[in-house]
Amino acid sequence: MKNQFMKRQSGITLVALVVTIVVLLILAGITIMYTMGDNSIFKKAQEAKNKTEEAIKNEQTYLENLANKLEEEYGTNQTIPTGPKDESIENIKSDWATIEKIAKEIAKDDTITSGTGEVKVVIDGKRYTIRPGDIFEVEYNGEVRRVRVLGFKHDDLVDKTVYGGTHEKASISFEFLDFMTGDTYKSMNTTNTNENGWAATQMRKDLNGYTTSDAIQSGTIGGLGANLNNKAYIKQVKKQYIATYNNTSISTCNDYLWLLSCSEVWSKGRSDFSGAAYGLAIGKEGEQYKWYKDNENGIDPSATNNNLVKNALTSDNTYNWWLRSSAYDNSIDFCNVRSNGFSGGNYASDDYGVAPGFCI
């Protein structure tokens, strides 16, 4: 009985051993399959490594090709824009709704001042760069006119809430490079007088649609300004003027469209007229704009200056253009810029070019 029990126990032990060996063999097979076969973890790891190296190589090739393409398009020393590359190029046809958006962004940026030489803003995912001297287009009676950026945050707003919030300065100041009325020249007054200065002129009333010389006018821009396709975006600003030709006291009026003053163009008076402080004006009526400051180059107002030449309809048709300053030495003349770019003064009833400024 004892021997039978021992034999049975040995049989069970042998069976267990065989089962254990079989299980170990199966596990070994599985291990070998996953480590050494076609789908082994080592092979998968190697494939992943190869794909990673290939992706890195492809990315390097792509970046090199992109750099070469950008260099060919923009040059090695140019800033590569993140938006359309032609947004700050001269003579583009302007989208005044976009310029209005740019103006609102400028208003929010306290680092931008009247001395700023370049502004970059992002609108609807595109970067726009604007500088004094950039030329845009506006339509007058359906005809294209060029307008030039004079500077940023130069002119005082009448309504400080036009950009949302409260802001003291108009964001962008422009001037007409081509005469707004083309070959149709106009007088400052119907008679030869500069009495009460710019505020009382017929020119100011005609440009803005004013019926009086009141300091504050509200509502939509009228008069000659009503024919501009960007009239809805023009901001009313405060403009300084001298009411009496031989007195330096400053008055202020509010305008949508205005003529530049002598001091906004020149930093000095004509050397051949001892009483002239700025051009042919007796005193300052506003600070010199950034563009004129950068392009005056110390030239005396009695010298020619091609930067001050303006056109009627073509570059071959230049003419004198009016300024809002009264001539310092008499009661009948207003100042102007001659067709060759130096300071002059003429009868208020003479007909000259109209090249107003405005703000967006």
XYZ file of C-alpha atoms in Angstrom:
360
model
C 0.000 0.000 0.000
C 2.786 2.300 0.827
C 4.602 1.548 -2.436
C 1.486 2.312 -4.460
C 1.125 5.684 -2.773
C 4.765 6.554 -3.491
C 4.382 5.577 -7.146
C 1.233 7.730 -7.460
C 2.999 10.695 -5.845
C 6.003 10.302 -8.192
C 3.638 10.195 -11.166
C 1.951 13.381 -10.117
C 5.342 15.074 -9.656
C 6.451 13.991 -13.122
C 3.258 15.271 -14.689
C 3.674 18.618 -12.901
C 7.229 18.833 -14.123
C 6.194 18.117 -17.698
C 3.414 20.722 -17.496
C 5.824 23.258 -16.053
C 8.330 22.599 -18.826
C 5.610 22.946 -21.462
C 4.426 26.236 -19.960
C 7.994 27.533 -19.842
C 8.526 26.535 -23.454
C 5.344 28.338 -24.487
C 6.392 31.472 -22.571
C 9.861 31.279 -24.085
C 8.333 31.016 -27.537
C 6.127 33.984 -26.958
C 9.062 35.971 -25.604
C 11.231 35.068 -28.580
C 8.404 35.962 -30.972
C 7.911 39.429 -29.448
C 11.613 40.151 -29.165
C 13.038 38.571 -32.302
C 10.192 38.178 -34.826
C 8.939 40.449 -37.626
C 6.695 42.297 -35.165
C 9.156 42.226 -32.294
C 9.419 45.136 -29.894
C 13.036 45.618 -30.928
C 12.073 45.918 -34.566
C 9.212 48.282 -33.714
C 11.598 50.418 -31.675
C 14.062 50.484 -34.574
C 11.301 51.483 -37.009
C 10.175 54.279 -34.686
C 13.742 55.537 -34.440
C 14.134 55.482 -38.228
C 10.867 57.375 -38.747
C 11.868 60.013 -36.169
C 15.227 60.548 -37.863
C 13.528 60.770 -41.260
C 11.000 63.333 -39.945
C 13.803 65.472 -38.507
C 15.666 65.324 -41.816
C 12.520 66.262 -43.781
C 11.839 69.183 -41.429
C 15.388 70.494 -41.849
C 15.058 70.249 -45.636
C 11.713 72.095 -45.518
C 13.114 74.903 -43.353
C 16.155 75.294 -45.607
C 13.942 75.498 -48.697
C 11.630 77.999 -46.953
C 14.576 80.188 -45.913
C 15.898 80.177 -49.486
C 12.478 81.110 -50.853
C 12.019 83.960 -48.368
C 15.515 85.243 -49.091
C 14.781 85.296 -52.810
C 11.496 87.154 -52.251
C 12.452 89.657 -49.541
C 16.258 89.819 -49.533
C 18.668 88.974 -46.752
C 18.401 92.326 -44.930
C 14.634 92.785 -45.038
C 12.128 92.173 -42.263
C 9.856 89.358 -43.341
C 6.235 90.407 -42.742
C 3.721 88.062 -41.174
C 0.886 89.547 -43.220
C 0.540 90.694 -46.842
C 3.901 92.128 -47.853
C 2.370 95.055 -49.783
C 0.424 96.643 -46.921
C 3.005 99.393 -46.298
C 4.105 99.867 -49.927
C 3.385 103.253 -51.480
C 0.505 103.794 -53.898
C -1.642 100.865 -52.781
C -5.372 101.243 -53.170
C -6.557 101.850 -49.653
C -9.169 100.035 -47.675
C -10.317 102.816 -45.348
C -12.291 100.436 -43.161
C -9.023 98.612 -42.413
C -7.194 101.902 -41.843
C -9.904 102.824 -39.330
C -9.197 99.537 -37.486
C -5.480 100.349 -37.544
C -6.235 103.801 -36.122
C -8.146 102.250 -33.231
C -5.195 100.000 -32.399
C -2.815 102.970 -32.548
C -5.074 104.877 -30.147
C -4.694 102.089 -27.565
C -0.880 102.083 -27.699
C 0.533 104.699 -25.325
C 4.074 104.137 -26.632
C 3.128 105.730 -29.967
C 3.708 109.500 -30.058
C 4.000 112.300 -32.616
C 7.691 111.397 -32.933
C 7.080 107.743 -33.817
C 8.564 106.748 -37.166
C 6.912 103.362 -37.687
C 3.774 101.651 -36.433
C 3.042 97.919 -36.615
C -0.346 96.530 -35.688
C -2.138 93.225 -36.179
C -5.636 93.365 -37.676
C -7.647 90.211 -38.348
C -4.516 88.079 -38.113
C -2.441 90.253 -40.471
C 0.387 92.598 -39.572
C 0.285 96.099 -41.042
C 3.224 98.501 -41.071
C 2.678 102.245 -41.607
C 5.299 105.002 -41.673
C 5.207 108.789 -42.220
C 5.514 109.292 -45.960
C 3.512 106.196 -46.916
C 1.091 107.023 -49.708
C -2.472 105.747 -49.901
C -5.375 106.462 -52.203
C -8.706 108.174 -51.693
C -11.454 108.877 -54.203
C -12.818 112.356 -54.806
C -15.879 112.456 -57.056
C -14.884 108.973 -58.209
C -11.344 110.049 -59.185
C -8.266 108.722 -57.433
C -6.139 111.096 -55.348
C -2.953 110.251 -53.469
C -2.735 111.091 -49.766
C 0.389 110.911 -47.597
C 0.828 109.943 -43.951
C 2.172 112.950 -42.027
C 2.538 111.277 -38.637
C 0.812 109.745 -35.637
C -0.933 111.214 -32.580
C -0.226 114.788 -33.635
C -3.657 116.447 -33.698
C -6.014 116.962 -30.751
C -9.408 115.274 -31.071
C -12.637 117.206 -30.608
C -14.541 114.056 -29.609
C -12.206 111.991 -27.428
C -14.411 108.892 -27.614
C -14.263 108.262 -31.371
C -11.982 105.214 -30.985
C -13.776 103.863 -27.915
C -12.546 104.747 -24.447
C -10.983 108.174 -23.996
C -8.102 109.366 -26.194
C -6.625 112.833 -26.621
C -5.013 112.510 -30.062
C -6.128 111.507 -33.532
C -4.249 108.349 -34.519
C -3.100 109.120 -38.081
C -2.756 112.474 -39.841
C -2.805 112.635 -43.660
C -2.370 115.311 -46.307
C -3.324 115.379 -49.969
C -0.338 114.902 -52.229
C -2.492 115.560 -55.285
C -4.818 118.560 -55.194
C -8.176 117.369 -53.914
C -10.093 119.417 -56.487
C -7.703 118.562 -59.315
C -7.204 121.410 -61.776
C -9.983 123.421 -60.143
C -8.123 125.999 -58.066
C -9.822 127.987 -55.319
C -9.382 131.208 -53.345
C -9.143 131.569 -49.574
C -11.697 134.402 -49.589
C -13.769 136.140 -52.215
C -12.094 139.423 -51.263
C -8.479 140.217 -50.396
C -8.583 139.906 -46.630
C -7.121 137.624 -43.967
C -9.181 139.223 -41.203
C -9.969 136.737 -38.393
C -7.638 134.250 -39.970
C -8.345 130.683 -41.067
C -11.536 130.237 -39.057
C -13.322 132.952 -41.028
C -12.204 131.917 -44.512
C -14.560 130.832 -47.242
C -12.116 128.020 -47.977
C -12.675 126.477 -44.532
C -16.446 126.696 -44.904
C -16.324 125.172 -48.387
C -14.114 122.246 -47.291
C -16.209 121.298 -44.264
C -19.671 122.393 -45.305
C -19.846 124.971 -42.526
C -22.230 127.880 -42.868
C -20.562 129.933 -40.138
C -17.145 130.223 -38.496
C -18.365 128.736 -35.194
C -15.678 126.871 -33.289
C -17.617 123.600 -32.940
C -19.477 121.922 -35.759
C -21.109 118.539 -35.358
C -22.579 115.941 -37.665
C -21.430 114.485 -40.969
C -18.731 116.205 -42.982
C -20.198 118.292 -45.809
C -19.116 120.755 -48.494
C -16.237 119.627 -50.683
C -15.482 116.956 -48.096
C -18.789 115.242 -48.816
C -17.342 114.041 -52.141
C -14.644 111.921 -50.459
C -15.138 108.167 -50.289
C -13.518 108.049 -46.814
C -15.595 110.848 -45.268
C -17.220 108.448 -42.794
C -13.831 107.772 -41.161
C -12.490 111.351 -40.907
C -12.154 112.663 -37.343
C -12.741 116.278 -36.325
C -9.652 117.850 -34.748
C -8.588 121.154 -33.225
C -6.453 123.417 -35.421
C -4.551 126.484 -34.259
C -4.525 129.729 -36.230
C -3.550 133.373 -35.855
C -6.602 135.606 -36.176
C -4.676 138.860 -36.732
C -1.768 138.771 -39.186
C 0.706 140.786 -37.062
C -0.174 139.258 -33.674
C 1.163 135.982 -32.269
C -1.950 135.230 -30.180
C -3.295 131.756 -30.980
C -6.936 130.799 -31.518
C -8.400 127.350 -32.138
C -11.144 126.006 -34.381
C -12.454 122.499 -35.065
C -12.256 120.937 -38.514
C -12.614 117.718 -40.452
C -10.617 119.089 -43.385
C -8.024 121.819 -42.917
C -5.076 123.404 -44.659
C -1.621 123.043 -43.162
C -0.009 125.989 -41.387
C 3.487 127.336 -42.015
C 4.810 125.923 -38.737
C 3.412 122.470 -39.539
C 5.565 122.499 -42.682
C 8.697 124.520 -41.789
C 10.734 124.889 -38.612
C 11.911 128.406 -39.508
C 10.928 131.554 -41.368
C 12.181 132.938 -44.646
C 15.631 134.436 -44.151
C 14.830 137.417 -46.367
C 11.874 138.510 -44.224
C 12.911 139.467 -40.704
C 9.393 139.311 -39.240
C 8.651 135.800 -40.469
C 9.089 133.077 -37.846
C 7.738 130.111 -39.868
C 7.591 130.429 -43.631
C 5.884 133.808 -44.009
C 3.858 133.543 -40.781
C 4.569 135.566 -37.646
C 4.172 132.704 -35.183
C 3.568 129.019 -34.568
C 0.181 127.499 -35.429
C 0.777 123.895 -34.481
C 3.910 121.735 -34.331
C 5.782 120.545 -37.398
C 4.590 117.149 -38.645
C 6.923 114.183 -38.465
C 7.135 113.735 -42.239
C 8.055 117.399 -42.842
C 10.510 117.340 -39.973
C 12.282 114.320 -41.449
C 12.311 115.728 -44.993
C 12.998 119.424 -44.450
C 16.740 118.751 -44.060
C 17.328 122.276 -42.748
C 16.339 123.853 -46.075
C 15.383 127.497 -45.759
C 11.740 128.268 -46.747
C 13.111 130.676 -49.349
C 14.824 127.791 -51.169
C 13.317 125.265 -53.540
C 12.349 121.899 -52.078
C 11.042 119.057 -54.227
C 9.539 117.385 -51.151
C 6.995 120.205 -50.950
C 5.868 120.084 -54.576
C 2.270 118.971 -55.146
C 0.344 118.030 -58.248
C -2.985 118.789 -59.834
C -3.705 115.530 -61.635
C -0.346 114.385 -62.964
C 3.278 114.707 -61.888
C 3.800 117.135 -64.795
C 1.197 119.602 -63.592
C 2.434 121.263 -60.380
C 1.106 124.492 -58.926
C 1.057 126.710 -55.834
C -0.981 125.386 -52.893
C -2.583 127.264 -50.013
C -1.661 127.195 -46.328
C -4.029 128.402 -43.588
C -1.537 130.929 -42.155
C -1.999 134.646 -42.738
C 1.051 136.434 -44.156
C 2.820 138.192 -41.288
C 3.146 141.654 -42.875
C -0.261 142.603 -44.307
C -4.015 142.108 -44.010
C -4.696 140.841 -47.532
C -2.424 137.809 -48.064
C -2.424 134.178 -47.021
C 0.665 131.999 -47.136
C 1.245 129.284 -49.679
C 3.823 126.868 -51.015
C 5.025 127.701 -54.496
C 5.190 125.164 -57.314
C 8.935 124.740 -56.706
C 8.492 124.164 -52.961
C 9.448 127.436 -51.269
C 7.336 129.680 -49.054
C 5.214 132.411 -50.572
C 2.273 134.698 -49.887
C -0.492 135.943 -52.184
C -3.812 137.751 -52.300
C -6.593 135.890 -50.490
C -8.754 136.033 -53.625
C -6.174 134.316 -55.842
C -6.947 130.789 -56.989
C -4.448 128.102 -55.955
C -4.308 124.398 -55.287
C -6.306 122.792 -52.466
C -4.356 120.109 -50.573
C -6.093 119.664 -47.225
C -5.134 117.509 -44.297
C -7.407 115.150 -42.375
C -7.201 112.565 -39.595
C -8.363 108.977 -39.322
